PDB file of C-alpha atoms in Angstrom:
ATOM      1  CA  UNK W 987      -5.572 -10.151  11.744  1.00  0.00           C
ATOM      2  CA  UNK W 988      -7.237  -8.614   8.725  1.00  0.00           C
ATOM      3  CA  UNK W 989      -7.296 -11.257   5.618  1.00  0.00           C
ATOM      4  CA  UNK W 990      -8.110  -9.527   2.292  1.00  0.00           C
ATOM      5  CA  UNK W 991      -9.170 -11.317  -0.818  1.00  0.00           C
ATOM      6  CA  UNK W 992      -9.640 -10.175  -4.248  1.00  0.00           C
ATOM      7  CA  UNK W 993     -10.446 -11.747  -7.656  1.00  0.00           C
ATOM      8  CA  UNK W 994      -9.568 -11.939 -10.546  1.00  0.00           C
ATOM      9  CA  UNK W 995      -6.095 -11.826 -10.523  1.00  0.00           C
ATOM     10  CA  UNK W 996      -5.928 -11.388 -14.131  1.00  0.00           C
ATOM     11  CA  UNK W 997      -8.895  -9.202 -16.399  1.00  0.00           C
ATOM     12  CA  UNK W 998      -8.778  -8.649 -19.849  1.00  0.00           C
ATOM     13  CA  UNK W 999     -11.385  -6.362 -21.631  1.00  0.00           C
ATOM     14  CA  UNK W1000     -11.334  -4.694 -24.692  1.00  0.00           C
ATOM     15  CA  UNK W1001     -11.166  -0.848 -24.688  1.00  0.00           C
ATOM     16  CA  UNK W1002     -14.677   0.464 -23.940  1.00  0.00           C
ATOM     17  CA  UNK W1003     -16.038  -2.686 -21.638  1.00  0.00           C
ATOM     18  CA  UNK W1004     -16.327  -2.388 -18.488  1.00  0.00           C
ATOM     19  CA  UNK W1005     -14.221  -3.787 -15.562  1.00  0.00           C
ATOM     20  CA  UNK W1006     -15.297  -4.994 -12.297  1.00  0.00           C
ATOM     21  CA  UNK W1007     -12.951  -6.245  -9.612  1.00  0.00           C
ATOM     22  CA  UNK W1008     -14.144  -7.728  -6.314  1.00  0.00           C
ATOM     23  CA  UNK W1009     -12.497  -8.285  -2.535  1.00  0.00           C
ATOM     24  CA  UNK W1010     -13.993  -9.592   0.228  1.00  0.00           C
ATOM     25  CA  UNK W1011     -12.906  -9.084   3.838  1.00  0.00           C
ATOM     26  CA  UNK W1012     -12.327 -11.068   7.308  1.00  0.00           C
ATOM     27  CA  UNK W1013     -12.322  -8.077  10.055  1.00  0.00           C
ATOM     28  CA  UNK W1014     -15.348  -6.400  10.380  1.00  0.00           C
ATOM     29  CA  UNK W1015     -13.716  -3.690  12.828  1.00  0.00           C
ATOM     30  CA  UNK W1016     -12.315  -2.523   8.925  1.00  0.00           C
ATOM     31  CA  UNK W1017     -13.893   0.599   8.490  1.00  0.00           C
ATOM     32  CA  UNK W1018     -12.180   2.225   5.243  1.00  0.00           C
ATOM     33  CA  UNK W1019     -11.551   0.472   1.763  1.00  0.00           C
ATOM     34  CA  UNK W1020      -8.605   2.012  -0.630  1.00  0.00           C
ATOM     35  CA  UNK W1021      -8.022   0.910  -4.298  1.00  0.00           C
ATOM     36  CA  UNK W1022      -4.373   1.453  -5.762  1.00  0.00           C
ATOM     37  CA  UNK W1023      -3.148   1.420  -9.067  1.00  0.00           C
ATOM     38  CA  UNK W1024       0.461   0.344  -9.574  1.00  0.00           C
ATOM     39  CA  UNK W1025       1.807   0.615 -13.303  1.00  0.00           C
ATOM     40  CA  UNK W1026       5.245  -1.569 -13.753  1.00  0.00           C
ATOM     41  CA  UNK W1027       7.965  -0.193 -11.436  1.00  0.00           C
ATOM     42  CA  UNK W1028       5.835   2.702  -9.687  1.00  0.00           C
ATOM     43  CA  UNK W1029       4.972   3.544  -6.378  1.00  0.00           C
ATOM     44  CA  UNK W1030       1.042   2.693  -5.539  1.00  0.00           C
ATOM     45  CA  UNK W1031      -1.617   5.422  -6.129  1.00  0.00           C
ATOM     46  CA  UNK W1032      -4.826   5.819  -4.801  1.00  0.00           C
ATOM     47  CA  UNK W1033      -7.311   6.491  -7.426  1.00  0.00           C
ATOM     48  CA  UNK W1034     -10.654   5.845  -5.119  1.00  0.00           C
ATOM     49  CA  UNK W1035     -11.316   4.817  -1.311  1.00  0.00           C
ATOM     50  CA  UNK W1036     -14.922   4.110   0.477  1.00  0.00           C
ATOM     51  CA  UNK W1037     -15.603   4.460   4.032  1.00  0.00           C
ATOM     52  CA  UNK W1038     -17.771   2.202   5.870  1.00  0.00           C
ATOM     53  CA  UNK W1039     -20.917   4.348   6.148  1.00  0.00           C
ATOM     54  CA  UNK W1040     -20.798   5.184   2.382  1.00  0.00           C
ATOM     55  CA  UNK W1041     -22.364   1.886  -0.181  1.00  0.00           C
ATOM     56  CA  UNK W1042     -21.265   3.583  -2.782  1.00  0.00           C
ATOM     57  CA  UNK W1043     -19.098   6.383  -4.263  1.00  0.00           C
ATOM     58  CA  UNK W1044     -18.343   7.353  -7.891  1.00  0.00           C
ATOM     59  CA  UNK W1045     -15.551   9.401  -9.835  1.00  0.00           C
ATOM     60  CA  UNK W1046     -16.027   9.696 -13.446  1.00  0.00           C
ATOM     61  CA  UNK W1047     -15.654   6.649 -14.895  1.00  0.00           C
ATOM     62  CA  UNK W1048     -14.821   4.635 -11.389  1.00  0.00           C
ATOM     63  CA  UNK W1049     -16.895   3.397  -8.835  1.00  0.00           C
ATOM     64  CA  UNK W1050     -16.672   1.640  -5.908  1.00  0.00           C
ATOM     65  CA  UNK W1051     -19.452  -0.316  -4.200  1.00  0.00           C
ATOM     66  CA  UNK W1052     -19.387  -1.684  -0.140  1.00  0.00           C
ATOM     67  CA  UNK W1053     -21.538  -4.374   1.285  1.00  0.00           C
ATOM     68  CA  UNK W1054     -20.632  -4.058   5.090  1.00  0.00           C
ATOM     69  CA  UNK W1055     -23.061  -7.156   5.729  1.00  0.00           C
ATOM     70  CA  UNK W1056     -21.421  -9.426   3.138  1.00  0.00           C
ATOM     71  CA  UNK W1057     -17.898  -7.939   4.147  1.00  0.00           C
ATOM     72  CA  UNK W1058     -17.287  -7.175  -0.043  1.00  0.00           C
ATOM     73  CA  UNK W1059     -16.570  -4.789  -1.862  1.00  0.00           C
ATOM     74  CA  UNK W1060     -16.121  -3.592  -4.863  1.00  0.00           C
ATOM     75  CA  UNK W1061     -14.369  -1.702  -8.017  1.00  0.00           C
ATOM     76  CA  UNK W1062     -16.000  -1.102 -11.496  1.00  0.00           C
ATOM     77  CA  UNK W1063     -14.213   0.978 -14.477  1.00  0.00           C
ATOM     78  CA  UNK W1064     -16.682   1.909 -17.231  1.00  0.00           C
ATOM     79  CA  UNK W1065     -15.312   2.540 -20.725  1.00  0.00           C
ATOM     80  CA  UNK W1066     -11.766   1.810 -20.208  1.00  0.00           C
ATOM     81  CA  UNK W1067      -9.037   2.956 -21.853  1.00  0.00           C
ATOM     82  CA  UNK W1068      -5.480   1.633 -22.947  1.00  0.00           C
ATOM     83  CA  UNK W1069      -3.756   3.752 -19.971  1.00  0.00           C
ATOM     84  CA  UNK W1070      -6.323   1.769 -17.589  1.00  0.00           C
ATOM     85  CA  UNK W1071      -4.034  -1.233 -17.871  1.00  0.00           C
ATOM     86  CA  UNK W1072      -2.102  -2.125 -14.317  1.00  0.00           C
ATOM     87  CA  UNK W1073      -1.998  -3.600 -11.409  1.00  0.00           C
ATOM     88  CA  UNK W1074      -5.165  -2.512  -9.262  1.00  0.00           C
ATOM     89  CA  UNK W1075      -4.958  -3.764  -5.618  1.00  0.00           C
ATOM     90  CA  UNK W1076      -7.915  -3.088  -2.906  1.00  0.00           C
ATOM     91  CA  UNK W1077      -7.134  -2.405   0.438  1.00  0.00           C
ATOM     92  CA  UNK W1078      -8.910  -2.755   4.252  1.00  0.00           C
ATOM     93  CA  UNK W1079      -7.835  -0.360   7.392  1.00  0.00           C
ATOM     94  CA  UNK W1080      -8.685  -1.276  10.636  1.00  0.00           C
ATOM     95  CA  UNK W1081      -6.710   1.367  13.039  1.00  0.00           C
ATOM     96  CA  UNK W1082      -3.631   1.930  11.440  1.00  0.00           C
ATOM     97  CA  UNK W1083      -2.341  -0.899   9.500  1.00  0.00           C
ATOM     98  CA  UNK W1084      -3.721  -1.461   6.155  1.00  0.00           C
ATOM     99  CA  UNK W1085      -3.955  -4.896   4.861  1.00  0.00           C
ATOM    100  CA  UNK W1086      -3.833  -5.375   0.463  1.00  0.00           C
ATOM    101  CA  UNK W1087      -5.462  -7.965  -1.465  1.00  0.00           C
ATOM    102  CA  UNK W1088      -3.512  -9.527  -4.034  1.00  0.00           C
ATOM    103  CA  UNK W1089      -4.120  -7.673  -6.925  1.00  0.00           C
ATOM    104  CA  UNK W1090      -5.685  -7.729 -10.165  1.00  0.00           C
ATOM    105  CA  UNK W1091      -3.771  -7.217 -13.393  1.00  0.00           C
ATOM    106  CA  UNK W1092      -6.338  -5.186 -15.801  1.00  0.00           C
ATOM    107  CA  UNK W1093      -4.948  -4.929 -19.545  1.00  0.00           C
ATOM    108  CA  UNK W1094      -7.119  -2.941 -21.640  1.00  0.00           C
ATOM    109  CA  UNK W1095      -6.673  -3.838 -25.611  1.00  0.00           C
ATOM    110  CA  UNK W1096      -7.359  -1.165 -28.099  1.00  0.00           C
TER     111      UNK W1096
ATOM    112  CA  UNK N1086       2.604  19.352  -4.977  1.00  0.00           C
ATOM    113  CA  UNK N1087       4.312  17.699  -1.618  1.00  0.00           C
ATOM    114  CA  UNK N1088       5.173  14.140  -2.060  1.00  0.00           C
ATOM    115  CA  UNK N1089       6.836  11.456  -0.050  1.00  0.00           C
ATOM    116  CA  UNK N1090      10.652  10.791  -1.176  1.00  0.00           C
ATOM    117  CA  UNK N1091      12.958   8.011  -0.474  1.00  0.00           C
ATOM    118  CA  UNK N1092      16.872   7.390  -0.591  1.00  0.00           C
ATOM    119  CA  UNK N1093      18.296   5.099  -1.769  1.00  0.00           C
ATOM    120  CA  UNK N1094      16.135   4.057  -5.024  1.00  0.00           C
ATOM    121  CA  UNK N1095      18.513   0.678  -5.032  1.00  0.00           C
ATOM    122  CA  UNK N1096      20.272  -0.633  -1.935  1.00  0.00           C
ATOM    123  CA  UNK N1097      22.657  -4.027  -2.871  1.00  0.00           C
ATOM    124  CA  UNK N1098      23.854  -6.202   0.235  1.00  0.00           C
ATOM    125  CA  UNK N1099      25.802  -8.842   1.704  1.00  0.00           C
ATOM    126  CA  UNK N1100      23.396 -11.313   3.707  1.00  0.00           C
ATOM    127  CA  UNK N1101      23.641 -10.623   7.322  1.00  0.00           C
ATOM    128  CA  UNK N1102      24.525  -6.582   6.713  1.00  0.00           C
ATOM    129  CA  UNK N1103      22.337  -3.872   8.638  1.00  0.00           C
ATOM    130  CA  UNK N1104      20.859  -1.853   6.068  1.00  0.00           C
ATOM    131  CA  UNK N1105      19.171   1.460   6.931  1.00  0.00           C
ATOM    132  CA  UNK N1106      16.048   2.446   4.185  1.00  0.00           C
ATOM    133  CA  UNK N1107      15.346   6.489   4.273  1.00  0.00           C
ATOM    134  CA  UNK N1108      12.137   8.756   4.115  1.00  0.00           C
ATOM    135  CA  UNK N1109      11.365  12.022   3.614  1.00  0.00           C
ATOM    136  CA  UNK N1110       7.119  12.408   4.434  1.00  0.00           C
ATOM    137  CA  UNK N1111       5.053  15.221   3.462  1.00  0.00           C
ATOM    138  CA  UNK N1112       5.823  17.959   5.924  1.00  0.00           C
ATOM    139  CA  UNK N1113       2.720  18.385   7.726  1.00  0.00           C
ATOM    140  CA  UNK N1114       1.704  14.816   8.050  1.00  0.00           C
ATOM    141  CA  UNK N1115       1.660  12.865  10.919  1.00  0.00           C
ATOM    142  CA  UNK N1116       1.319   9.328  10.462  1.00  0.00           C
ATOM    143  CA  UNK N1117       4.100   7.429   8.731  1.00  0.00           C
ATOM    144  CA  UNK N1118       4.123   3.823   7.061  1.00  0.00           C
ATOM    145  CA  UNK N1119       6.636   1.192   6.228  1.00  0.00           C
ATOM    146  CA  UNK N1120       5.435  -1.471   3.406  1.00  0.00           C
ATOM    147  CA  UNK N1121       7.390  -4.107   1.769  1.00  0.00           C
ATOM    148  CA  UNK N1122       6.241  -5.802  -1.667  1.00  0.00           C
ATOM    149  CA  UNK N1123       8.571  -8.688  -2.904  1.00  0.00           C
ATOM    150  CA  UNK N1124       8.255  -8.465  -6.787  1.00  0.00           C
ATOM    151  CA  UNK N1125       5.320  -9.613  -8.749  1.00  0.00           C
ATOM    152  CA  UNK N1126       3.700 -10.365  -5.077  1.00  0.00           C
ATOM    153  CA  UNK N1127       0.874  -7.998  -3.096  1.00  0.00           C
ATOM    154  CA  UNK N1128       2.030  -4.952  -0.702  1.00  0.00           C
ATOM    155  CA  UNK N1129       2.348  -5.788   2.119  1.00  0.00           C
ATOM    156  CA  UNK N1130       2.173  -3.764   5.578  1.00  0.00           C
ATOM    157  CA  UNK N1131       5.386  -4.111   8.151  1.00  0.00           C
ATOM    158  CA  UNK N1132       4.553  -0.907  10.496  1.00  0.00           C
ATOM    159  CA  UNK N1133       2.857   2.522  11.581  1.00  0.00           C
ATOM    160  CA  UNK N1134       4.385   5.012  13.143  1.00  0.00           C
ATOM    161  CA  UNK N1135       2.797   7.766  15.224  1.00  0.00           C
ATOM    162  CA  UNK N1136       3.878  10.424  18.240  1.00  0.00           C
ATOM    163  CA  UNK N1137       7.320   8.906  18.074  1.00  0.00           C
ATOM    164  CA  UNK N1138       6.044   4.862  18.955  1.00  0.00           C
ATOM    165  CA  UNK N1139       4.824   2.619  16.824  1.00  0.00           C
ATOM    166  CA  UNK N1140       0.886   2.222  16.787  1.00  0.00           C
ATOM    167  CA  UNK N1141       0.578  -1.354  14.621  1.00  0.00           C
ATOM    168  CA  UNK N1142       2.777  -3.640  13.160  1.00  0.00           C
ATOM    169  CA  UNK N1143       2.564  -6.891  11.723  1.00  0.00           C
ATOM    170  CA  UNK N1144       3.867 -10.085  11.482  1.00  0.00           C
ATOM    171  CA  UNK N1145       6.609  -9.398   9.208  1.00  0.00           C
ATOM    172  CA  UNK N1146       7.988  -6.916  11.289  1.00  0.00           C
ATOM    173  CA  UNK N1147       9.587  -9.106  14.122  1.00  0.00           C
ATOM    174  CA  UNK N1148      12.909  -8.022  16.111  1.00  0.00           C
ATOM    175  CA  UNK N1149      15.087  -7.365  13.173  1.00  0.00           C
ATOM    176  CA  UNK N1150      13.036  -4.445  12.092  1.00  0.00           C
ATOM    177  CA  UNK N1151      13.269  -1.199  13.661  1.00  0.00           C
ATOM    178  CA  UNK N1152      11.663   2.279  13.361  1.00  0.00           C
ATOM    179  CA  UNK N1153      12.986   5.937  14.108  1.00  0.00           C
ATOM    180  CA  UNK N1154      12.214   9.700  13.285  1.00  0.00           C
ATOM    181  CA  UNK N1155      15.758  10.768  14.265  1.00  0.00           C
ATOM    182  CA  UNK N1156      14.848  14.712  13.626  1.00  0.00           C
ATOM    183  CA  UNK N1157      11.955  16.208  12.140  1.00  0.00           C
ATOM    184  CA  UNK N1158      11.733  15.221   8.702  1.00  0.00           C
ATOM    185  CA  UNK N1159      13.352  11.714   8.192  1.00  0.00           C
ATOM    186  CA  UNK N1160      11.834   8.237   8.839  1.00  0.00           C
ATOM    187  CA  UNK N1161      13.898   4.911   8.743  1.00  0.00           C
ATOM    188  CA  UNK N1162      13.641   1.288   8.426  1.00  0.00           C
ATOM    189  CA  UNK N1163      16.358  -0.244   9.705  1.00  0.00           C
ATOM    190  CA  UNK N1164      16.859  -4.361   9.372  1.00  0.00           C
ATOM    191  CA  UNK N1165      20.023  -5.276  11.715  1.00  0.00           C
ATOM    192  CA  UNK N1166      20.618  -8.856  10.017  1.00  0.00           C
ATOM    193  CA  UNK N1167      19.352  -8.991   5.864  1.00  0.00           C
ATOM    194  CA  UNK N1168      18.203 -12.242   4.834  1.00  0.00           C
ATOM    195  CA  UNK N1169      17.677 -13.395   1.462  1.00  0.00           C
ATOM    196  CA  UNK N1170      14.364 -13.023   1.563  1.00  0.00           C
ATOM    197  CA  UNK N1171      14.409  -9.669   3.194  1.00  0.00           C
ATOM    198  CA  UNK N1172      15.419  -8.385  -0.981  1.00  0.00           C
ATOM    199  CA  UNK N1173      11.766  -6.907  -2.116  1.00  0.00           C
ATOM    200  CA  UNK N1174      10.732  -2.910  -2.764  1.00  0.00           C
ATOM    201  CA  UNK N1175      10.226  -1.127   0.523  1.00  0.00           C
ATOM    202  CA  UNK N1176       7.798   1.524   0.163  1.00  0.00           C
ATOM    203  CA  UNK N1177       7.484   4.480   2.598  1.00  0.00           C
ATOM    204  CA  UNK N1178       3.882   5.859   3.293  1.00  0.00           C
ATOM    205  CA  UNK N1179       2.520   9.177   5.048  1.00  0.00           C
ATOM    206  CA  UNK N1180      -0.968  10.332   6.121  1.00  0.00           C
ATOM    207  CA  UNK N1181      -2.409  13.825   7.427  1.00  0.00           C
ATOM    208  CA  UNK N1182      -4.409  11.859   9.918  1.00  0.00           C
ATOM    209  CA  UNK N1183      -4.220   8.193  10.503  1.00  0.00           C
ATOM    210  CA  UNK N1184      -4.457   5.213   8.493  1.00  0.00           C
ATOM    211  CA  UNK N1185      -8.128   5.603   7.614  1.00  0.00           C
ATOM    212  CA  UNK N1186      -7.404   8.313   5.282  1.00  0.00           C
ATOM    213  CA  UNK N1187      -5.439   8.562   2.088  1.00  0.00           C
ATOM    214  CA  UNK N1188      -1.887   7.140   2.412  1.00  0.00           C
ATOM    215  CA  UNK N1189       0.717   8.962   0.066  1.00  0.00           C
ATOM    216  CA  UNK N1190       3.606   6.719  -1.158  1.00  0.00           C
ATOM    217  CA  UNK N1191       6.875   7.005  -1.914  1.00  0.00           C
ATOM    218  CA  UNK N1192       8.620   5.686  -4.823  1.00  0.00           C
ATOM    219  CA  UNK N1193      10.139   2.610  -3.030  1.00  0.00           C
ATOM    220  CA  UNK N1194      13.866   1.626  -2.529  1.00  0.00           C
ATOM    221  CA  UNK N1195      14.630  -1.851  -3.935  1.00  0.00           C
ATOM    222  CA  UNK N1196      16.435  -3.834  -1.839  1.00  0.00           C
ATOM    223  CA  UNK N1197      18.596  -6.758  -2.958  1.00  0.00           C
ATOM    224  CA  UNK N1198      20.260  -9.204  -0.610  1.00  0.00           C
ATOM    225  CA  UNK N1199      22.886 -11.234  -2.261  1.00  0.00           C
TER     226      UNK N1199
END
Protein backbone atom coordinates (compact mmCIF):
# COMPACT_ATOMS: atom_id res chain seq x y z
CA UNK A 1 0.00 0.00 0.00
CA UNK A 2 0.67 3.71 -0.20
CA UNK A 3 3.75 4.74 2.27
CA UNK A 4 3.91 8.53 2.84
CA UNK A 5 6.87 10.34 4.25
CA UNK A 6 7.34 13.79 5.33
CA UNK A 7 10.09 15.86 7.03
CA UNK A 8 10.68 17.75 9.31
CA UNK A 9 8.70 16.72 11.98
CA UNK A 10 9.43 19.74 13.88
CA UNK A 11 10.06 23.61 12.06
CA UNK A 12 10.67 26.57 13.80
CA UNK A 13 10.88 30.01 11.97
CA UNK A 14 10.53 33.29 13.09
CA UNK A 15 7.45 35.31 11.97
CA UNK A 16 8.10 36.51 8.39
CA UNK A 17 10.55 33.43 7.14
CA UNK A 18 9.46 31.21 5.14
CA UNK A 19 8.47 27.51 5.68
CA UNK A 20 8.95 24.63 3.50
CA UNK A 21 7.79 21.13 4.32
CA UNK A 22 8.54 18.11 2.11
CA UNK A 23 6.87 14.34 1.57
CA UNK A 24 7.81 11.93 -0.64
CA UNK A 25 5.68 9.04 -1.88
CA UNK A 26 5.79 5.07 -2.62
CA UNK A 27 2.59 4.53 -5.05
CA UNK A 28 2.82 6.11 -8.14
CA UNK A 29 -0.95 5.14 -9.05
CA UNK A 30 -1.37 8.40 -6.26
CA UNK A 31 -2.80 10.91 -8.28
CA UNK A 32 -3.96 13.80 -5.75
CA UNK A 33 -1.82 15.39 -2.83
CA UNK A 34 -3.85 17.19 0.24
CA UNK A 35 -2.14 19.29 3.00
CA UNK A 36 -4.07 19.60 6.46
CA UNK A 37 -3.65 21.80 9.18
CA UNK A 38 -4.61 20.50 12.62
CA UNK A 39 -4.36 23.16 15.57
CA UNK A 40 -4.38 21.27 19.21
CA UNK A 41 -7.67 19.36 19.65
CA UNK A 42 -9.32 20.20 16.11
CA UNK A 43 -10.56 18.33 13.40
CA UNK A 44 -8.04 18.42 10.17
CA UNK A 45 -8.53 21.18 7.51
CA UNK A 46 -7.52 21.34 4.17
CA UNK A 47 -5.86 24.53 3.40
CA UNK A 48 -4.28 23.40 -0.23
CA UNK A 49 -4.34 20.07 -2.43
CA UNK A 50 -2.41 19.40 -5.97
CA UNK A 51 -3.45 17.01 -8.51
CA UNK A 52 -1.11 15.02 -10.44
CA UNK A 53 -1.16 16.93 -13.75
CA UNK A 54 -0.67 20.30 -11.93
CA UNK A 55 3.56 21.02 -10.71
CA UNK A 56 2.48 23.63 -9.02
CA UNK A 57 -0.40 25.63 -7.46
CA UNK A 58 -0.40 28.76 -5.25
CA UNK A 59 -2.88 30.53 -2.71
CA UNK A 60 -1.70 33.66 -1.25
CA UNK A 61 0.93 33.05 0.80
CA UNK A 62 0.92 28.96 0.25
CA UNK A 63 2.19 26.93 -2.33
CA UNK A 64 2.50 23.62 -3.14
CA UNK A 65 4.98 22.08 -5.58
CA UNK A 66 4.71 18.14 -7.24
CA UNK A 67 7.51 16.24 -8.80
CA UNK A 68 5.56 13.15 -10.22
CA UNK A 69 9.08 11.73 -11.45
CA UNK A 70 10.78 12.03 -8.05
CA UNK A 71 7.39 10.95 -6.31
CA UNK A 72 7.81 14.46 -3.86
CA UNK A 73 6.15 16.95 -3.11
CA UNK A 74 5.93 19.81 -1.55
CA UNK A 75 4.52 22.76 0.88
CA UNK A 76 6.05 26.32 1.25
CA UNK A 77 4.42 29.22 3.56
CA UNK A 78 5.92 32.64 2.79
CA UNK A 79 5.80 35.30 5.51
CA UNK A 80 4.28 33.41 8.25
CA UNK A 81 2.44 34.47 10.88
CA UNK A 82 1.88 33.52 14.67
CA UNK A 83 -1.65 31.79 13.74
CA UNK A 84 0.52 29.65 11.12
CA UNK A 85 1.70 27.55 14.04
CA UNK A 86 0.21 23.69 13.95
CA UNK A 87 0.37 20.58 12.97
CA UNK A 88 0.56 20.46 8.99
CA UNK A 89 0.25 16.86 7.63
CA UNK A 90 0.47 16.01 3.65
CA UNK A 91 -1.56 13.52 2.26
CA UNK A 92 -1.54 10.89 -1.04
CA UNK A 93 -4.99 9.38 -2.65
CA UNK A 94 -4.85 6.61 -4.74
CA UNK A 95 -8.75 5.53 -5.34
CA UNK A 96 -10.34 6.14 -2.27
CA UNK A 97 -8.22 5.74 0.70
CA UNK A 98 -5.97 8.49 1.58
CA UNK A 99 -2.76 7.73 3.21
CA UNK A 100 -1.05 10.88 5.80
CA UNK A 101 2.47 11.50 6.40
CA UNK A 102 3.44 12.07 9.80
CA UNK A 103 3.26 15.53 10.25
CA UNK A 104 5.18 18.52 10.77
CA UNK A 105 4.78 20.74 13.82
CA UNK A 106 5.36 24.51 12.43
CA UNK A 107 5.61 27.16 15.42
CA UNK A 108 5.91 30.54 14.19
CA UNK A 109 7.63 33.03 16.94
CA UNK A 110 6.72 36.63 16.86
CA UNK B 1 -22.01 26.47 5.65
CA UNK B 2 -22.73 22.42 5.74
CA UNK B 3 -20.29 20.58 7.81
CA UNK B 4 -19.75 17.05 8.91
CA UNK B 5 -20.94 16.39 12.71
CA UNK B 6 -20.25 13.63 15.05
CA UNK B 7 -21.86 12.18 18.37
CA UNK B 8 -20.47 11.43 20.86
CA UNK B 9 -17.45 14.09 21.24
CA UNK B 10 -16.11 11.55 24.21
CA UNK B 11 -17.04 7.87 24.36
CA UNK B 12 -15.39 6.04 27.83
CA UNK B 13 -15.34 2.06 27.82
CA UNK B 14 -14.82 -1.11 29.43
CA UNK B 15 -12.23 -3.27 27.29
CA UNK B 16 -14.06 -5.81 25.33
CA UNK B 17 -17.48 -3.43 25.03
CA UNK B 18 -19.02 -2.80 21.41
CA UNK B 19 -18.96 0.75 20.96
CA UNK B 20 -20.90 2.38 18.10
CA UNK B 21 -19.09 6.03 16.80
CA UNK B 22 -21.88 8.35 14.89
CA UNK B 23 -21.85 10.69 11.72
CA UNK B 24 -23.81 13.08 10.32
CA UNK B 25 -22.07 13.95 6.44
CA UNK B 26 -22.83 16.87 4.42
CA UNK B 27 -26.16 16.17 2.82
CA UNK B 28 -25.38 15.95 -0.70
CA UNK B 29 -22.16 14.09 -0.50
CA UNK B 30 -21.54 10.80 -1.42
CA UNK B 31 -18.46 9.36 -0.29
CA UNK B 32 -17.94 8.84 3.42
CA UNK B 33 -14.62 8.20 5.50
CA UNK B 34 -13.67 6.66 8.77
CA UNK B 35 -10.05 7.81 10.20
CA UNK B 36 -8.54 7.07 13.46
CA UNK B 37 -5.50 9.21 14.94
CA UNK B 38 -4.12 7.91 18.36
CA UNK B 39 -2.88 11.17 20.11
CA UNK B 40 0.23 13.00 19.23
CA UNK B 41 0.52 10.21 16.26
CA UNK B 42 -0.42 10.81 12.23
CA UNK B 43 -4.18 10.21 10.86
CA UNK B 44 -4.61 7.45 9.88
CA UNK B 45 -7.19 5.88 7.25
CA UNK B 46 -9.49 2.68 8.50
CA UNK B 47 -12.27 2.83 5.56
CA UNK B 48 -14.37 4.35 2.54
CA UNK B 49 -17.63 3.99 2.09
CA UNK B 50 -19.57 4.33 -1.16
CA UNK B 51 -23.19 3.06 -2.79
CA UNK B 52 -23.82 1.31 0.49
CA UNK B 53 -20.27 -1.16 0.34
CA UNK B 54 -17.18 -0.32 1.25
CA UNK B 55 -14.73 0.71 -1.68
CA UNK B 56 -11.09 0.58 0.40
CA UNK B 57 -10.04 -0.18 3.65
CA UNK B 58 -6.94 -0.74 5.30
CA UNK B 59 -5.09 -2.67 7.49
CA UNK B 60 -6.38 -1.37 10.62
CA UNK B 61 -9.72 -2.09 9.78
CA UNK B 62 -9.79 -5.98 10.24
CA UNK B 63 -13.07 -7.99 11.42
CA UNK B 64 -13.82 -6.00 14.47
CA UNK B 65 -14.63 -2.95 12.49
CA UNK B 66 -17.79 -2.50 10.78
CA UNK B 67 -19.52 0.10 8.55
CA UNK B 68 -23.32 1.07 7.99
CA UNK B 69 -25.56 3.98 6.60
CA UNK B 70 -28.63 2.69 8.50
CA UNK B 71 -30.99 5.60 6.84
CA UNK B 72 -30.11 8.46 4.88
CA UNK B 73 -28.13 10.70 6.86
CA UNK B 74 -26.12 8.71 9.54
CA UNK B 75 -22.80 6.80 9.14
CA UNK B 76 -21.30 4.45 11.89
CA UNK B 77 -18.25 2.83 13.04
CA UNK B 78 -18.94 0.16 14.99
CA UNK B 79 -15.90 -1.95 16.90
CA UNK B 80 -17.66 -5.26 18.42
CA UNK B 81 -14.66 -6.04 20.96
CA UNK B 82 -12.54 -2.46 22.22
CA UNK B 83 -9.06 -3.05 22.93
CA UNK B 84 -6.80 -0.86 24.69
CA UNK B 85 -5.32 0.28 21.93
CA UNK B 86 -8.47 0.79 20.00
CA UNK B 87 -8.69 4.45 22.59
CA UNK B 88 -7.49 7.26 19.86
CA UNK B 89 -9.83 10.24 18.09
CA UNK B 90 -11.99 8.78 15.37
CA UNK B 91 -12.62 11.24 12.79
CA UNK B 92 -15.52 11.01 10.29
CA UNK B 93 -14.87 12.32 6.65
CA UNK B 94 -17.27 13.15 3.57
CA UNK B 95 -16.61 14.01 -0.10
CA UNK B 96 -18.97 15.31 -3.06
CA UNK B 97 -17.15 12.92 -5.31
CA UNK B 98 -14.59 10.43 -4.27
CA UNK B 99 -11.50 10.47 -2.42
CA UNK B 100 -9.54 12.51 -4.94
CA UNK B 101 -11.29 15.57 -4.02
CA UNK B 102 -11.53 17.60 -0.87
CA UNK B 103 -12.45 15.49 2.20
CA UNK B 104 -14.53 17.50 4.88
CA UNK B 105 -13.96 16.36 8.52
CA UNK B 106 -15.71 16.10 11.39
CA UNK B 107 -14.70 17.13 14.73
CA UNK B 108 -13.71 13.60 15.97
CA UNK B 109 -15.13 11.53 18.93
CA UNK B 110 -12.39 10.52 21.41
CA UNK B 111 -12.50 7.26 22.36
CA UNK B 112 -11.04 5.89 25.60
CA UNK B 113 -10.79 2.22 26.45
CA UNK B 114 -10.11 1.61 30.04
Amino acid sequence: GENVEQHPSTLSVQEGDSAVIKCTYSDSASNYFPWYKQELGKRPQLIIDIRSNVGEKKDQRIAVTLNKTAKHFSLHITETQPEDSAVYFCAAVGNNDMRFGAGTRLTVKP
Amino acid sequence: EPEVTQTPSHQVTQMGQEVILRCVPISNHLYFYWYRQILGQKVEFLVSFYNNEISEKSEIFDDQFSVERPDGSNFTLKIRSTKLEDSAMYFCASSTTGGRYEQFFGPGTRLTVL
